[in-house]
Each structure stands twice: as C-alpha cells, then as structure tokens.
Amino acid sequence: MEATRYKHNPIIRPDDVAPSSEALKVVGVFNPAVAQVGEETILLMRVAEAARETDPRYVSVPVVDPASREVRVVSLPRSSPDVDASDPRLVVHRGRVYLTSVSHLRIARSRDGCRFQVDRRPALAPATPYETYGVEDPRITRIPDGRFIVSFSAVSEHGVCVELAETRDFAEFRRLGIVLPPENRNVALFPEKIGGRYVMMHRPNSEPFGSSGIWLAFSDDLMHWGDHRFLAGTRRGAWDGARIGAGAPPLKTPHGWLAIYHGAAPGTNAYSLGALLLDLDDPTRIIARSHEPFLSPKAPYETHGFYPNVVFACGATCRADGRVLVYYGAADHVVALAEIGLDELVDSLR
C-alpha cells in the first residue's frame, strides 16, 4: 500500500521562489506546513538560501545579525586547516559550526491545492538571537478560537529550540516565544484540547543513550509545557529503525488521532513516511502503527537533491471525500504532493 504521487510533482521548485536578498540564492524549498482557509490552500514552506559564491578560494556561509535582522556573509578560506567543508550542510571553523544555508518561512497559495503562487517575501524570517542560523520545518495547527498556531525550529549557535507563532490571516504573524529548549524539534500540536489541556508531539535528542523518539507534552496555555510522556521509539531492523519524529499535526478521525510521522532506516538513512493511530481520549495510547511506510523515496526528485532519499512531511489535510493530501519535502530540495485514502491508510495500520 503506497500513496499516489501527484502527476505534476514537484509542485514547487527553487526556481519558483524569489531570493530574499541579492546576496543570496535559493537552494531549496521544502517541508511545507499546510492550512485550509475557506477555498484557499496555504502552504508555509521552508526556504533555504545560500550565499552567492564570488571567490572559489573561499567558502561563504550566511548568518543572520539579530540586531539588524540582515543576513551577513562569512567567508572562510577553503585551504585553511581550520576549515572543514566536507559536509554539504555545514562548515566547521575552529570548532564552531555554521550552516551552508539559512532558512526562512514563505507562503504559497492555491485555489485547487495543486497549483501554487509563491509570495515574493518571507512570512517569518530569522529575527532573534535564537534564529541566527534560520527558522525551519513549520507545522500549522488551527485551534478552536480561530488562531493558527505555527510551530517551528529556531536554529542558532545555542542549538535547536522550538518556537511558536500565531496568525489569524496569514498576513501578520506574532511570535509567542521559545517553548522548548535545545535540543528539540519536530513539534506538532493537536487541533483541540484533550482532557482540558493542549497536547503536542515533540522529539527531544536522547543521544548518546539511545535513539530519539516521539514524546507528548501537555499545557494549559500553549506556552508552559510539562507532564512529558514517551510515546513511540525506533524499531530494530524496521524501516524506522534509525530515527523517527512527528510529521504533520494529528488529524482527528472516527478511528482515532491519525499522526503521520517520518522514520529513517538503519544504514541507508532514507527517510520514509508512516502513521500512528492514537486513542481520541488518551493520546498516550497507540492503537496501531505502520508496519511499512506508505511513502518512501523512489521518484527521481526524492532520490536526488540536496539531501538524497528523503520524503519529509510537515502538513496534511483530509478532504470531505476521504482523501488525505500529504504535502512533503523531497530530498531537502522541492515540495511534492501525494494522496491516500483515509480508510485505506487506517486499515494498513491494523
């Protein structure tokens, strides 16, 4: 059982996105959150930008100055023994780690959920000392009071934090602040309170003692989180045996909370998508879990890119006809779309 890919994938490519600065170039657009606002489908996408190289003797890395909120380019000599640029994602200089790109969040809009128009300017750009290396991997949850809560990773020399923002119209956003300190990411909020409390899925770093897993946390006010509970971990020898993390915010179904998650396979480090089915009244109880992924990297745009062999979902919607539309990042390079029947997906978990 596998999801059906949209025939015109990828639906958004780096060439579709205008750079936020003349000093930068867009190297990836991926890992979109999704919200349905009336007849409009809105994606909030991670846009990765790298410095435009002007001198091959130097490796250039972009860093945000929190005082000016401008991106400055740090140039490091490639020939220096103090510079390690062997990993395409990062550069190490005298023990300090820089990312080769800096990310912001950008909106794309569609009337049919397939063909999107990308805004020319960022919706959420790095602006604080906790975001100097970028803001990444958003999820959007609409809560009963009408607000859309955006969770995202804030990356800096301090580590990877989890931050929340809110909007009602996707025109103006208000940062609520850091809610989880380093090292944590992959936060997905449930769309309603359970037992009188807000609930989130999150993924703290548990190394070196074990592989990272998905946890639950609870809050009365969205800002102060506690009562942390372990939910799900990796499975030895399985498709999700190396690493897992929450994907799209859980979808409420008659069968339970459907929580799409990503898993990485041992050895290959290929990222695939599966699902958990959680009890509606007690989300700490797993009813069922994917034995096999419903989407694995097979298409060329999934197996080749900035980080090959990755499908990574931060957003999904369930249509009235029972189709689940999954918007996902492919190879840390492009945005793609796949669909699968809700009942078909739930049946595959049992």
mmCIF file of C-alpha atoms in Angstrom, residues 9-247:
data_model
loop_
_atom_site.group_PDB
_atom_site.id
_atom_site.type_symbol
_atom_site.label_atom_id
_atom_site.label_comp_id
_atom_site.label_asym_id
_atom_site.label_seq_id
_atom_site.Cartn_x
_atom_site.Cartn_y
_atom_site.Cartn_z
ATOM 1 C CA ASN A 9 5.323 16.725 -8.984
ATOM 2 C CA PRO A 10 7.310 18.584 -7.844
ATOM 3 C CA ILE A 11 4.676 21.258 -7.283
ATOM 4 C CA ILE A 12 7.177 23.924 -6.137
ATOM 5 C CA ARG A 13 10.875 24.159 -7.056
ATOM 6 C CA PRO A 14 13.666 26.555 -6.017
ATOM 7 C CA ASP A 15 13.305 28.400 -9.334
ATOM 8 C CA ASP A 16 9.731 29.295 -8.328
ATOM 9 C CA VAL A 17 10.944 31.251 -5.288
ATOM 10 C CA ALA A 18 12.466 34.739 -5.414
ATOM 11 C CA PRO A 19 15.566 35.190 -3.196
ATOM 12 C CA SER A 20 15.043 37.364 -0.131
ATOM 13 C CA SER A 21 18.295 39.236 -0.821
ATOM 14 C CA GLU A 22 20.568 39.910 -3.781
ATOM 15 C CA ALA A 23 23.423 38.349 -1.806
ATOM 16 C CA LEU A 24 21.573 35.022 -1.563
ATOM 17 C CA LYS A 25 20.334 32.277 -3.874
ATOM 18 C CA VAL A 26 17.511 29.822 -3.197
ATOM 19 C CA VAL A 27 18.908 26.291 -2.959
ATOM 20 C CA GLY A 28 15.835 24.527 -1.584
ATOM 21 C CA VAL A 29 12.124 24.906 -0.859
ATOM 22 C CA PHE A 30 10.716 22.022 1.153
ATOM 23 C CA ASN A 31 8.995 20.684 4.306
ATOM 24 C CA PRO A 32 5.772 22.725 3.989
ATOM 25 C CA ALA A 33 3.084 23.135 6.609
ATOM 26 C CA VAL A 34 -0.467 23.381 5.261
ATOM 27 C CA ALA A 35 -3.681 25.137 6.270
ATOM 28 C CA GLN A 36 -7.083 25.230 4.624
ATOM 29 C CA VAL A 37 -8.625 28.702 4.806
ATOM 30 C CA GLY A 38 -12.009 28.671 3.111
ATOM 31 C CA GLU A 39 -11.434 27.690 -0.505
ATOM 32 C CA GLU A 40 -7.735 28.526 -0.331
ATOM 33 C CA THR A 41 -4.933 26.095 0.459
ATOM 34 C CA ILE A 42 -1.974 27.799 2.117
ATOM 35 C CA LEU A 43 1.497 26.314 2.394
ATOM 36 C CA LEU A 44 4.115 27.705 4.759
ATOM 37 C CA MET A 45 7.370 26.404 3.344
ATOM 38 C CA ARG A 46 10.953 26.266 4.488
ATOM 39 C CA VAL A 47 13.101 28.203 2.006
ATOM 40 C CA ALA A 48 16.853 27.574 2.255
ATOM 41 C CA GLU A 49 19.169 30.236 0.852
ATOM 42 C CA ALA A 50 22.935 30.094 0.398
ATOM 43 C CA ALA A 51 25.429 32.877 -0.188
ATOM 44 C CA ARG A 52 26.252 33.620 -3.796
ATOM 45 C CA GLU A 53 29.859 32.461 -4.254
ATOM 46 C CA THR A 54 32.102 35.192 -5.642
ATOM 47 C CA ASP A 55 35.571 33.738 -4.994
ATOM 48 C CA PRO A 56 36.288 29.982 -5.316
ATOM 49 C CA ARG A 57 39.113 30.270 -2.773
ATOM 50 C CA TYR A 58 36.555 30.867 -0.028
ATOM 51 C CA VAL A 59 33.513 29.051 1.302
ATOM 52 C CA SER A 60 30.768 31.516 2.159
ATOM 53 C CA VAL A 61 28.168 30.926 4.864
ATOM 54 C CA PRO A 62 25.148 33.152 5.635
ATOM 55 C CA VAL A 63 24.468 34.209 9.223
ATOM 56 C CA VAL A 64 21.675 36.478 10.479
ATOM 57 C CA ASP A 65 22.648 39.524 12.548
ATOM 58 C CA PRO A 66 19.876 39.705 15.189
ATOM 59 C CA ALA A 67 20.457 43.429 15.756
ATOM 60 C CA SER A 68 19.836 44.462 12.153
ATOM 61 C CA ARG A 69 17.903 41.316 11.119
ATOM 62 C CA GLU A 70 20.067 41.301 7.998
ATOM 63 C CA VAL A 71 21.992 38.354 6.604
ATOM 64 C CA ARG A 72 25.753 38.801 6.622
ATOM 65 C CA VAL A 73 28.078 36.516 4.700
ATOM 66 C CA VAL A 74 31.064 34.971 6.473
ATOM 67 C CA SER A 75 33.858 33.951 4.070
ATOM 68 C CA LEU A 76 36.298 31.260 5.212
ATOM 69 C CA PRO A 77 39.428 30.172 3.273
ATOM 70 C CA ARG A 78 38.910 26.692 1.819
ATOM 71 C CA SER A 79 42.627 25.892 2.076
ATOM 72 C CA SER A 80 42.810 26.580 5.796
ATOM 73 C CA PRO A 81 43.356 23.514 8.016
ATOM 74 C CA ASP A 82 40.897 25.150 10.424
ATOM 75 C CA VAL A 83 38.057 24.873 7.885
ATOM 76 C CA ASP A 84 36.149 21.615 7.317
ATOM 77 C CA ALA A 85 33.644 21.897 4.462
ATOM 78 C CA SER A 86 33.316 18.171 3.726
ATOM 79 C CA ASP A 87 29.599 18.065 4.650
ATOM 80 C CA PRO A 88 27.392 19.972 2.157
ATOM 81 C CA ARG A 89 25.066 21.009 5.002
ATOM 82 C CA LEU A 90 27.592 22.661 7.294
ATOM 83 C CA VAL A 91 31.058 24.160 7.688
ATOM 84 C CA VAL A 92 33.193 23.809 10.818
ATOM 85 C CA HIS A 93 35.697 26.577 11.588
ATOM 86 C CA ARG A 94 37.815 26.224 14.728
ATOM 87 C CA GLY A 95 35.130 24.187 16.426
ATOM 88 C CA ARG A 96 32.252 26.483 15.515
ATOM 89 C CA VAL A 97 29.579 25.035 13.255
ATOM 90 C CA TYR A 98 27.958 27.128 10.515
ATOM 91 C CA LEU A 99 25.153 26.024 8.208
ATOM 92 C CA THR A 100 25.794 26.404 4.481
ATOM 93 C CA SER A 101 22.304 27.861 4.104
ATOM 94 C CA VAL A 102 19.938 29.940 6.210
ATOM 95 C CA SER A 103 16.194 29.243 6.119
ATOM 96 C CA HIS A 104 13.081 31.379 6.392
ATOM 97 C CA LEU A 105 9.372 30.554 6.050
ATOM 98 C CA ARG A 106 7.469 31.584 2.915
ATOM 99 C CA ILE A 107 3.789 31.326 1.955
ATOM 100 C CA ALA A 108 2.366 29.783 -1.224
ATOM 101 C CA ARG A 109 -1.349 29.926 -2.100
ATOM 102 C CA SER A 110 -3.649 27.793 -4.239
ATOM 103 C CA ARG A 111 -7.331 27.520 -5.125
ATOM 104 C CA ASP A 112 -7.118 23.845 -6.129
ATOM 105 C CA GLY A 113 -4.476 22.521 -3.732
ATOM 106 C CA CYS A 114 -2.136 21.624 -6.580
ATOM 107 C CA ARG A 115 -1.036 24.772 -8.429
ATOM 108 C CA PHE A 116 0.535 27.364 -6.149
ATOM 109 C CA GLN A 117 1.579 31.001 -6.341
ATOM 110 C CA VAL A 118 4.552 31.782 -4.090
ATOM 111 C CA ASP A 119 4.725 35.072 -2.175
ATOM 112 C CA ARG A 120 7.741 37.195 -3.063
ATOM 113 C CA ARG A 121 8.741 37.983 0.528
ATOM 114 C CA PRO A 122 9.242 35.825 3.650
ATOM 115 C CA ALA A 123 6.343 35.398 6.066
ATOM 116 C CA LEU A 124 8.633 34.578 9.009
ATOM 117 C CA ALA A 125 12.321 35.412 8.723
ATOM 118 C CA PRO A 126 15.081 34.977 11.332
ATOM 119 C CA ALA A 127 14.911 37.899 13.760
ATOM 120 C CA THR A 128 16.141 36.864 17.224
ATOM 121 C CA PRO A 129 19.408 35.603 18.767
ATOM 122 C CA TYR A 130 17.881 32.100 18.767
ATOM 123 C CA GLU A 131 17.310 32.215 14.986
ATOM 124 C CA THR A 132 20.695 33.359 13.623
ATOM 125 C CA TYR A 133 21.077 30.143 11.606
ATOM 126 C CA GLY A 134 17.467 30.170 10.441
ATOM 127 C CA VAL A 135 13.898 29.070 11.111
ATOM 128 C CA GLU A 136 12.922 25.647 9.828
ATOM 129 C CA ASP A 137 10.298 22.929 9.375
ATOM 130 C CA PRO A 138 6.987 24.589 10.343
ATOM 131 C CA ARG A 139 3.724 22.918 11.296
ATOM 132 C CA ILE A 140 0.358 24.717 11.370
ATOM 133 C CA THR A 141 -2.480 23.827 13.735
ATOM 134 C CA ARG A 142 -5.824 25.631 13.778
ATOM 135 C CA ILE A 143 -7.208 25.722 17.310
ATOM 136 C CA PRO A 144 -10.881 26.262 18.276
ATOM 137 C CA ASP A 145 -10.560 30.016 18.940
ATOM 138 C CA GLY A 146 -9.718 30.554 15.250
ATOM 139 C CA ARG A 147 -5.991 31.129 15.626
ATOM 140 C CA PHE A 148 -3.472 29.268 13.533
ATOM 141 C CA ILE A 149 -0.537 28.219 15.716
ATOM 142 C CA VAL A 150 2.763 27.765 13.886
ATOM 143 C CA SER A 151 5.444 25.629 15.496
ATOM 144 C CA PHE A 152 8.950 25.727 14.022
ATOM 145 C CA SER A 153 12.596 25.077 14.788
ATOM 146 C CA ALA A 154 14.765 28.059 15.725
ATOM 147 C CA VAL A 155 18.432 27.361 14.970
ATOM 148 C CA SER A 156 21.474 29.221 16.279
ATOM 149 C CA GLU A 157 24.837 28.653 17.935
ATOM 150 C CA HIS A 158 22.789 27.964 21.081
ATOM 151 C CA GLY A 159 21.274 24.863 19.465
ATOM 152 C CA VAL A 160 17.875 23.920 18.042
ATOM 153 C CA CYS A 161 14.873 25.259 20.008
ATOM 154 C CA VAL A 162 11.144 25.012 19.372
ATOM 155 C CA GLU A 163 9.255 28.265 18.922
ATOM 156 C CA LEU A 164 5.588 29.143 18.442
ATOM 157 C CA ALA A 165 3.942 31.938 16.474
ATOM 158 C CA GLU A 166 0.310 32.762 15.761
ATOM 159 C CA THR A 167 -1.717 34.263 12.941
ATOM 160 C CA ARG A 168 -5.372 34.676 12.042
ATOM 161 C CA ASP A 169 -4.997 35.762 8.435
ATOM 162 C CA PHE A 170 -1.552 34.637 7.178
ATOM 163 C CA ALA A 171 -0.758 38.289 6.571
ATOM 164 C CA GLU A 172 0.561 39.143 10.025
ATOM 165 C CA PHE A 173 2.346 36.783 12.411
ATOM 166 C CA ARG A 174 3.115 37.258 16.095
ATOM 167 C CA ARG A 175 5.899 35.314 17.769
ATOM 168 C CA LEU A 176 4.844 33.721 21.059
ATOM 169 C CA GLY A 177 8.370 32.682 22.012
ATOM 170 C CA ILE A 178 10.524 29.655 22.741
ATOM 171 C CA VAL A 179 8.565 26.793 24.315
ATOM 172 C CA LEU A 180 11.186 24.009 24.296
ATOM 173 C CA PRO A 181 14.953 24.500 24.732
ATOM 174 C CA PRO A 182 17.707 22.628 22.857
ATOM 175 C CA GLU A 183 17.921 20.028 21.600
ATOM 176 C CA ASN A 184 14.389 19.552 20.386
ATOM 177 C CA ARG A 185 12.420 19.752 17.151
ATOM 178 C CA ASN A 186 9.551 18.194 15.172
ATOM 179 C CA VAL A 187 6.729 19.705 17.217
ATOM 180 C CA ALA A 188 3.166 19.051 16.052
ATOM 181 C CA LEU A 189 0.191 20.346 18.053
ATOM 182 C CA PHE A 190 -3.168 18.596 18.298
ATOM 183 C CA PRO A 191 -6.032 20.772 16.963
ATOM 184 C CA GLU A 192 -8.103 20.677 20.162
ATOM 185 C CA LYS A 193 -7.637 20.239 23.878
ATOM 186 C CA ILE A 194 -7.733 16.711 25.262
ATOM 187 C CA GLY A 195 -8.767 16.366 28.882
ATOM 188 C CA GLY A 196 -8.803 20.147 29.155
ATOM 189 C CA ARG A 197 -5.188 20.614 28.025
ATOM 190 C CA TYR A 198 -3.319 21.387 24.843
ATOM 191 C CA VAL A 199 -1.187 18.496 23.596
ATOM 192 C CA MET A 200 1.955 18.451 21.466
ATOM 193 C CA MET A 201 4.180 15.813 19.953
ATOM 194 C CA HIS A 202 7.890 16.610 20.118
ATOM 195 C CA ARG A 203 11.248 14.955 19.530
ATOM 196 C CA PRO A 204 13.979 15.601 22.125
ATOM 197 C CA ASN A 205 17.508 14.420 21.429
ATOM 198 C CA SER A 206 18.255 11.383 23.613
ATOM 199 C CA GLU A 207 21.741 10.600 22.306
ATOM 200 C CA PRO A 208 24.143 9.105 23.313
ATOM 201 C CA PHE A 209 21.984 6.862 25.499
ATOM 202 C CA GLY A 210 19.504 5.824 22.841
ATOM 203 C CA SER A 211 17.824 6.754 19.581
ATOM 204 C CA SER A 212 15.491 9.737 19.602
ATOM 205 C CA GLY A 213 11.775 9.084 19.878
ATOM 206 C CA ILE A 214 8.434 10.897 19.818
ATOM 207 C CA TRP A 215 7.190 12.328 23.111
ATOM 208 C CA LEU A 216 3.969 14.015 24.225
ATOM 209 C CA ALA A 217 3.720 17.154 26.363
ATOM 210 C CA PHE A 218 0.727 18.983 27.841
ATOM 211 C CA SER A 219 -0.083 22.639 28.531
ATOM 212 C CA ASP A 220 -2.858 24.841 29.904
ATOM 213 C CA ASP A 221 -1.819 27.949 27.953
ATOM 214 C CA LEU A 222 0.335 26.868 24.948
ATOM 215 C CA MET A 223 3.434 28.470 26.490
ATOM 216 C CA HIS A 224 4.255 26.314 29.521
ATOM 217 C CA TRP A 225 4.652 22.621 28.728
ATOM 218 C CA GLY A 226 5.101 19.674 31.058
ATOM 219 C CA ASP A 227 3.890 16.186 32.003
ATOM 220 C CA HIS A 228 6.171 14.846 29.262
ATOM 221 C CA ARG A 229 5.461 11.248 28.222
ATOM 222 C CA PHE A 230 7.388 8.963 25.880
ATOM 223 C CA LEU A 231 5.106 7.859 23.022
ATOM 224 C CA ALA A 232 6.997 5.933 20.339
ATOM 225 C CA GLY A 233 10.559 4.949 19.530
ATOM 226 C CA THR A 234 12.547 3.340 16.767
ATOM 227 C CA ARG A 235 12.098 -0.345 15.922
ATOM 228 C CA ARG A 236 15.145 -2.535 15.421
ATOM 229 C CA GLY A 237 15.527 -3.721 11.838
ATOM 230 C CA ALA A 238 12.435 -1.847 10.623
ATOM 231 C CA TRP A 239 12.029 0.983 8.134
ATOM 232 C CA ASP A 240 12.001 3.391 11.100
ATOM 233 C CA GLY A 241 14.843 1.714 12.977
ATOM 234 C CA ALA A 242 17.356 4.579 12.989
ATOM 235 C CA ARG A 243 15.347 7.725 13.701
ATOM 236 C CA ILE A 244 11.746 8.924 13.973
ATOM 237 C CA GLY A 245 9.966 12.222 14.501
ATOM 238 C CA ALA A 246 6.499 13.741 14.347
ATOM 239 C CA GLY A 247 5.314 14.880 10.942
#
